[in-house]
Amino acid sequence: MATSDSLIRALRNAGMRVTAPRRAICTVLADPDNGHLSAPEVQGAAQIVLDAPIDLSTVYRTIDALQEAGVAHHVHLGPGASVVHLTEEEHHHHLVCDVCGRTVDLPLEDLDSLAVLLRRHGYRPDTVHFAIVSRCREHPA
Amino acid sequence: MATSDSLIRALRNAGMRVTAPRRAICTVLADPDNGHLSAPEVQGAAQIVLDAPIDLSTVYRTIDALQEAGVAHHVHLGPGASVVHLTEEEHHHHLVCDVCGRTVDLPLEDLDSLAVLLRRHGYRPDTVHFAIVSRCREHPA
DNA sequence: CTCGATGCAAAGGTTTTGCACCAGG
DNA sequence: CCTGGTGCAAAACCTTTGCATCGAG
């Protein structure tokens, strides 16, 4: 599990500054109660943590910073905003319903064959993220 | 392979009208030389085919119509616009590089185990679309 | 003729960027 | 200090929607 501190440390190690807004954003991202949040959602939660307004552009730039520090990705799961995904989280799928957008997380362990396939194409399986778009039980074609 | 005619026929069968802009859009989508195009890209190509301007909203509404007719999906592969994916195409993965956005198509046959997994979660494997975001050989972490 | 599709315009949401100011190291 | 982060504002995108008009069936 990535902790708020490990994210902060990653920023510092990458030669970046640690500010109050960034601390709040890292706290939000590291909270296991939060699922995959979009940038506007991160803004809302971080403002509560900090008890002060944080600009959306700051959120995006912080996400970029975390990405450059190698501890986060942002991924598009469907229509609407993209969500933030921590690199150090246990890797998993996202099964997304085409219609209702409901997301199911799947552990990666069932899919060792996939790692082999990825490597065959020169991709690095350890940074893999999955977004599988399909239809859930309640929304047949 | 889906042909331009099969797309047109699908529209007609669904009780929808076939117009000049729609014909041009279907021609573009059915062209195997075209990869997965975003709506703005479809607009550009279709305008050349038709040799007349086509409104972006018309492109979006036509994509919606094809989706309702069951012959197309639109999928978000990464940052930026979503792309159109024909249902009758052979199903495949999209391996997307996090950094450069380069996409590799993978045949589905290697991944029968995935279909089982999806079914176990109540998803319908025949409408599956894959977007796997990772890093390609030229962009290590 | 009738209903659906088109184009135009406007609006909504996400994401990016320029710039002056402030603060972390 | 000095560089990099912040907030504010504006803009760039993608996408959706309302409405009058046009044209397919």
Coordinates of C-alpha atoms (C1' of nucleotides) in Angstrom, one line a residue:
Chain A
M1 CA 0.0 0.0 0.0
A2 CA 1.2 3.5 -0.9
T3 CA 1.0 5.8 2.1
S4 CA 0.6 9.6 2.0
D5 CA 4.2 9.8 3.3
S6 CA 5.6 7.6 0.5
L7 CA 4.0 9.8 -2.1
I8 CA 5.4 12.9 -0.4
R9 CA 8.8 11.3 -0.2
A10 CA 8.6 10.4 -3.9
L11 CA 8.1 14.1 -4.7
R12 CA 11.0 15.2 -2.6
N13 CA 13.2 12.5 -4.0
A14 CA 12.4 13.8 -7.5
G15 CA 13.6 17.2 -6.5
M16 CA 10.1 18.6 -6.2
R17 CA 8.7 20.8 -3.5
V18 CA 6.2 19.7 -0.9
T19 CA 3.5 22.2 -0.2
A20 CA 0.3 22.3 1.7
P21 CA -2.0 21.6 -1.3
R22 CA 0.3 18.7 -2.4
R23 CA 0.2 17.2 1.1
A24 CA -3.6 17.3 1.1
I25 CA -3.8 15.8 -2.4
C26 CA -1.4 13.0 -1.4
T27 CA -3.5 12.3 1.7
V28 CA -6.6 11.9 -0.5
L29 CA -4.9 9.7 -3.0
A30 CA -3.4 7.4 -0.4
D31 CA -6.7 7.0 1.5
P32 CA -7.8 3.4 0.9
D33 CA -11.4 4.4 1.4
N34 CA -11.2 6.4 -1.8
G35 CA -11.6 4.5 -5.0
H36 CA -10.3 5.8 -8.2
L37 CA -10.9 9.6 -8.2
S38 CA -11.1 12.0 -11.0
A39 CA -9.2 15.3 -10.8
P40 CA -12.4 17.3 -9.8
E41 CA -13.1 14.7 -7.2
V42 CA -9.6 14.9 -5.8
Q43 CA -10.0 18.6 -5.6
G44 CA -13.2 18.4 -3.6
A45 CA -11.7 15.9 -1.1
A46 CA -8.4 17.7 -0.8
Q47 CA -10.1 21.0 -0.1
I48 CA -11.9 19.3 2.8
V49 CA -8.6 17.9 4.1
L50 CA -6.8 21.2 3.8
D51 CA -9.9 23.2 4.8
A52 CA -9.0 25.8 2.2
P53 CA -9.6 26.1 -1.5
I54 CA -7.3 24.4 -4.0
D55 CA -7.3 25.3 -7.6
L56 CA -8.1 22.6 -10.2
S57 CA -5.0 23.5 -12.1
T58 CA -3.0 22.8 -9.0
V59 CA -4.6 19.4 -8.8
Y60 CA -3.7 18.6 -12.4
R61 CA -0.2 19.8 -11.9
T62 CA 0.2 17.8 -8.8
I63 CA -1.0 14.7 -10.5
D64 CA 1.5 15.4 -13.3
A65 CA 4.2 15.8 -10.7
L66 CA 3.3 12.4 -9.1
Q67 CA 3.3 10.9 -12.5
E68 CA 6.8 12.2 -13.2
A69 CA 7.9 11.0 -9.8
G70 CA 6.6 7.5 -11.0
V71 CA 4.1 6.9 -8.3
A72 CA 0.8 7.6 -10.1
H73 CA -0.9 7.3 -13.5
H74 CA -4.0 8.8 -14.8
V75 CA -6.2 6.5 -16.8
H76 CA -9.4 6.9 -18.8
L77 CA -11.9 4.3 -17.8
G78 CA -14.8 5.6 -19.8
P79 CA -16.6 8.8 -20.8
G80 CA -16.1 11.8 -18.6
A81 CA -13.0 12.5 -16.5
S82 CA -10.0 10.3 -16.2
V83 CA -9.1 8.9 -12.8
V84 CA -5.9 8.7 -10.8
H85 CA -4.3 5.3 -10.2
L86 CA -1.4 4.8 -7.8
T87 CA 1.5 2.8 -9.2
E88 CA 2.3 1.1 -6.0
E89 CA -1.2 -0.2 -5.6
E90 CA -1.7 -3.8 -6.2
H91 CA -2.3 -4.1 -9.9
H92 CA -5.8 -5.0 -11.0
H93 CA -8.3 -4.8 -13.8
H94 CA -11.1 -2.4 -14.1
L95 CA -14.2 -4.0 -15.6
V96 CA -16.3 -1.1 -16.7
C97 CA -19.9 -1.4 -17.9
D98 CA -20.5 0.4 -21.2
V99 CA -23.9 1.6 -20.1
C100 CA -24.0 2.4 -16.4
G101 CA -20.2 3.0 -15.9
R102 CA -20.2 0.7 -12.9
T103 CA -16.7 -0.5 -12.2
V104 CA -15.5 -3.9 -10.8
D105 CA -11.9 -4.3 -9.7
L106 CA -10.3 -7.7 -10.5
P107 CA -7.1 -9.0 -9.0
L108 CA -4.3 -9.5 -11.5
E109 CA -3.4 -13.0 -10.3
D110 CA -5.8 -14.7 -12.6
L111 CA -4.0 -13.3 -15.6
D112 CA -0.4 -14.4 -15.6
S113 CA -0.8 -15.3 -19.3
L114 CA -1.4 -11.6 -20.0
A115 CA 1.9 -10.6 -18.6
V116 CA 3.6 -13.0 -21.0
L117 CA 1.7 -11.5 -23.9
L118 CA 2.6 -8.0 -22.9
R119 CA 6.3 -8.8 -22.6
R120 CA 6.1 -10.3 -26.1
H121 CA 5.2 -6.9 -27.4
G122 CA 7.8 -5.1 -25.5
Y123 CA 5.5 -3.6 -22.8
R124 CA 6.4 -3.6 -19.2
P125 CA 3.9 -5.7 -17.3
D126 CA 4.7 -4.1 -14.0
T127 CA 3.2 -0.7 -15.0
V128 CA 0.2 -2.3 -16.6
H129 CA -3.2 -0.9 -16.1
F130 CA -6.4 -2.5 -17.3
A131 CA -9.6 -1.0 -18.5
I132 CA -12.0 -3.5 -20.0
V133 CA -15.2 -2.1 -21.3
S134 CA -18.1 -4.5 -21.6
R135 CA -21.7 -4.8 -20.5
C136 CA -22.7 -5.9 -17.0
R137 CA -25.4 -8.3 -16.1
E138 CA -28.0 -5.6 -15.8
H139 CA -27.4 -4.0 -19.2
P140 CA -27.5 -6.6 -22.0
A141 CA -27.2 -5.5 -25.6
Chain B
M1 CA -14.8 -7.3 -42.2
A2 CA -17.6 -4.8 -41.9
T3 CA -18.2 -3.0 -45.2
S4 CA -19.6 0.4 -45.8
D5 CA -22.7 -1.3 -47.2
S6 CA -23.2 -3.5 -44.1
L7 CA -23.1 -0.4 -41.9
I8 CA -25.6 1.4 -44.1
R9 CA -27.8 -1.6 -44.1
A10 CA -27.7 -1.8 -40.3
L11 CA -28.9 1.8 -40.1
R12 CA -31.8 1.1 -42.5
N13 CA -32.7 -2.1 -40.7
A14 CA -32.9 -0.1 -37.5
G15 CA -35.4 2.2 -39.1
M16 CA -33.0 5.0 -39.5
R17 CA -32.5 7.2 -42.6
V18 CA -29.5 7.0 -44.9
T19 CA -28.2 10.4 -45.8
A20 CA -25.2 11.7 -47.7
P21 CA -23.2 12.6 -44.6
R22 CA -23.9 9.2 -43.1
R23 CA -22.8 7.4 -46.2
A24 CA -19.5 9.3 -46.1
I25 CA -19.0 8.5 -42.4
C26 CA -19.7 4.8 -43.0
T27 CA -17.3 4.8 -45.8
V28 CA -14.6 6.2 -43.6
L29 CA -15.3 3.8 -40.7
A30 CA -15.3 0.8 -43.0
D31 CA -12.0 1.6 -44.7
P32 CA -9.5 -0.9 -43.4
D33 CA -6.7 1.7 -44.0
N34 CA -8.1 3.8 -41.2
G35 CA -7.2 2.8 -37.7
H36 CA -9.3 3.7 -34.8
L37 CA -10.5 7.3 -35.5
S38 CA -11.8 9.9 -33.1
A39 CA -14.9 11.9 -33.9
P40 CA -12.9 14.9 -35.2
E41 CA -10.8 12.6 -37.3
V42 CA -13.8 11.0 -38.7
Q43 CA -15.2 14.4 -39.6
G44 CA -12.1 15.4 -41.5
A45 CA -11.9 12.2 -43.5
A46 CA -15.7 12.1 -44.2
Q47 CA -15.6 15.7 -45.4
I48 CA -13.0 14.7 -48.0
V49 CA -15.1 11.7 -49.1
L50 CA -18.2 13.8 -49.4
D51 CA -16.3 16.9 -50.7
A52 CA -18.6 19.0 -48.5
P53 CA -18.5 20.2 -44.9
I54 CA -20.1 17.9 -42.2
D55 CA -20.9 19.2 -38.8
L56 CA -19.2 17.6 -35.8
S57 CA -22.5 17.1 -34.1
T58 CA -23.6 15.1 -37.1
V59 CA -20.6 12.9 -36.7
Y60 CA -21.4 12.3 -33.1
R61 CA -25.1 11.6 -33.8
T62 CA -24.1 9.2 -36.6
I63 CA -21.8 7.4 -34.3
D64 CA -24.6 7.2 -31.7
A65 CA -26.9 5.9 -34.4
L66 CA -24.4 3.2 -35.5
Q67 CA -24.1 2.3 -31.8
E68 CA -27.8 1.9 -31.4
A69 CA -27.8 -0.1 -34.6
G70 CA -25.3 -2.4 -32.8
V71 CA -22.5 -2.1 -35.3
A72 CA -20.1 0.3 -33.5
H73 CA -18.9 1.4 -30.0
H74 CA -16.9 4.4 -29.0
V75 CA -14.1 3.7 -26.6
H76 CA -11.6 5.8 -24.6
L77 CA -8.1 4.5 -25.2
G78 CA -6.2 7.3 -23.5
P79 CA -6.1 11.1 -23.1
G80 CA -7.9 13.1 -25.7
A81 CA -10.8 12.0 -27.9
S82 CA -12.4 8.6 -27.8
V83 CA -12.3 6.5 -30.9
V84 CA -14.8 4.5 -32.9
H85 CA -14.6 0.7 -32.9
L86 CA -16.7 -1.4 -35.2
T87 CA -18.5 -4.3 -33.5
E88 CA -18.1 -6.6 -36.4
E89 CA -14.4 -6.2 -36.5
E90 CA -12.5 -9.1 -35.1
H91 CA -12.2 -8.4 -31.4
H92 CA -8.8 -7.4 -30.2
H93 CA -6.9 -5.7 -27.5
H94 CA -5.5 -2.2 -27.6
L95 CA -2.1 -2.0 -26.0
V96 CA -1.6 1.7 -25.4
C97 CA 1.7 3.3 -24.4
D98 CA 1.2 5.6 -21.5
V99 CA 3.8 8.1 -22.8
C100 CA 3.6 8.2 -26.6
G101 CA 0.1 6.9 -27.1
R102 CA 1.2 4.4 -29.6
T103 CA -1.3 1.6 -30.0
V104 CA -0.8 -2.1 -30.8
D105 CA -3.7 -4.3 -31.7
L106 CA -3.6 -7.8 -30.3
P107 CA -5.8 -10.7 -31.5
L108 CA -8.2 -12.0 -28.9
E109 CA -7.5 -15.6 -29.4
D110 CA -4.6 -15.6 -27.0
L111 CA -7.0 -14.7 -24.2
D112 CA -9.7 -17.2 -23.9
S113 CA -9.1 -17.3 -20.1
L114 CA -10.3 -13.7 -20.0
A115 CA -13.6 -14.5 -21.4
V116 CA -14.2 -17.0 -18.6
L117 CA -13.2 -14.4 -16.1
L118 CA -15.6 -11.8 -17.5
R119 CA -18.5 -14.3 -17.5
R120 CA -17.8 -15.0 -13.9
H121 CA -18.5 -11.4 -13.1
G122 CA -21.7 -11.3 -15.2
Y123 CA -20.2 -9.4 -18.1
R124 CA -20.9 -10.3 -21.7
P125 CA -17.6 -11.3 -23.4
D126 CA -18.9 -10.8 -26.9
T127 CA -19.1 -7.0 -26.5
V128 CA -15.8 -6.8 -24.8
H129 CA -13.3 -4.2 -25.7
F130 CA -9.8 -4.0 -24.3
A131 CA -7.7 -1.0 -23.5
I132 CA -4.5 -1.9 -21.7
V133 CA -2.4 1.0 -20.7
S134 CA 1.3 0.3 -20.2
R135 CA 4.7 1.5 -21.3
C136 CA 6.1 0.4 -24.6
R137 CA 9.8 -0.6 -25.2
E138 CA 10.9 2.9 -25.9
H139 CA 9.4 4.6 -22.9
P140 CA 10.6 2.7 -19.7
A141 CA 9.6 4.1 -16.3
Chain C
dC1 C1' -46.3 14.9 -46.2
dT2 C1' -44.0 13.6 -42.0
dC3 C1' -40.6 12.6 -39.1
dG4 C1' -35.9 12.3 -38.7
dA5 C1' -31.3 14.2 -39.8
dT6 C1' -28.6 18.4 -40.6
dG7 C1' -26.2 22.7 -39.5
dC8 C1' -25.5 26.3 -36.5
dA9 C1' -24.9 28.1 -32.1
dA10 C1' -24.4 27.8 -27.5
dA11 C1' -23.2 25.4 -23.4
dG12 C1' -21.1 22.0 -20.3
dG13 C1' -17.1 19.4 -18.6
dT14 C1' -12.3 18.2 -18.6
dT15 C1' -7.7 19.7 -19.2
dT16 C1' -4.0 23.0 -20.4
dT17 C1' -1.6 27.3 -20.3
dG18 C1' 0.2 32.3 -19.3
dC19 C1' 1.3 35.3 -15.8
dA20 C1' 2.0 37.7 -11.5
dC21 C1' 2.7 36.5 -6.8
dC22 C1' 4.0 33.7 -2.9
dA23 C1' 6.7 30.4 -0.4
dG24 C1' 9.7 26.0 0.1
dG25 C1' 14.5 24.6 0.4
Chain D
dC1 C1' 17.4 34.4 -2.3
dC2 C1' 15.8 31.8 -6.3
dT3 C1' 13.4 28.5 -8.3
dG4 C1' 9.3 26.3 -8.5
dG5 C1' 4.3 26.0 -7.0
dT6 C1' 0.0 28.5 -6.6
dG7 C1' -4.2 30.9 -7.9
dC8 C1' -6.7 33.3 -11.2
dA9 C1' -8.2 33.8 -15.8
dA10 C1' -8.6 32.5 -20.2
dA11 C1' -8.5 29.2 -23.8
dA12 C1' -8.4 24.7 -26.1
dC13 C1' -10.7 20.4 -26.5
dC14 C1' -14.2 17.1 -26.8
dT15 C1' -19.0 16.3 -26.4
dT16 C1' -23.9 17.4 -25.9
dT17 C1' -28.1 19.9 -26.8
dG18 C1' -31.9 23.2 -28.6
dC19 C1' -33.9 24.9 -32.5
dA20 C1' -35.2 26.0 -37.2
dT21 C1' -34.7 24.1 -41.7
dC22 C1' -34.1 20.5 -45.1
dG23 C1' -34.8 16.1 -47.2
dA24 C1' -35.4 10.8 -47.0
dG25 C1' -38.9 7.5 -47.2

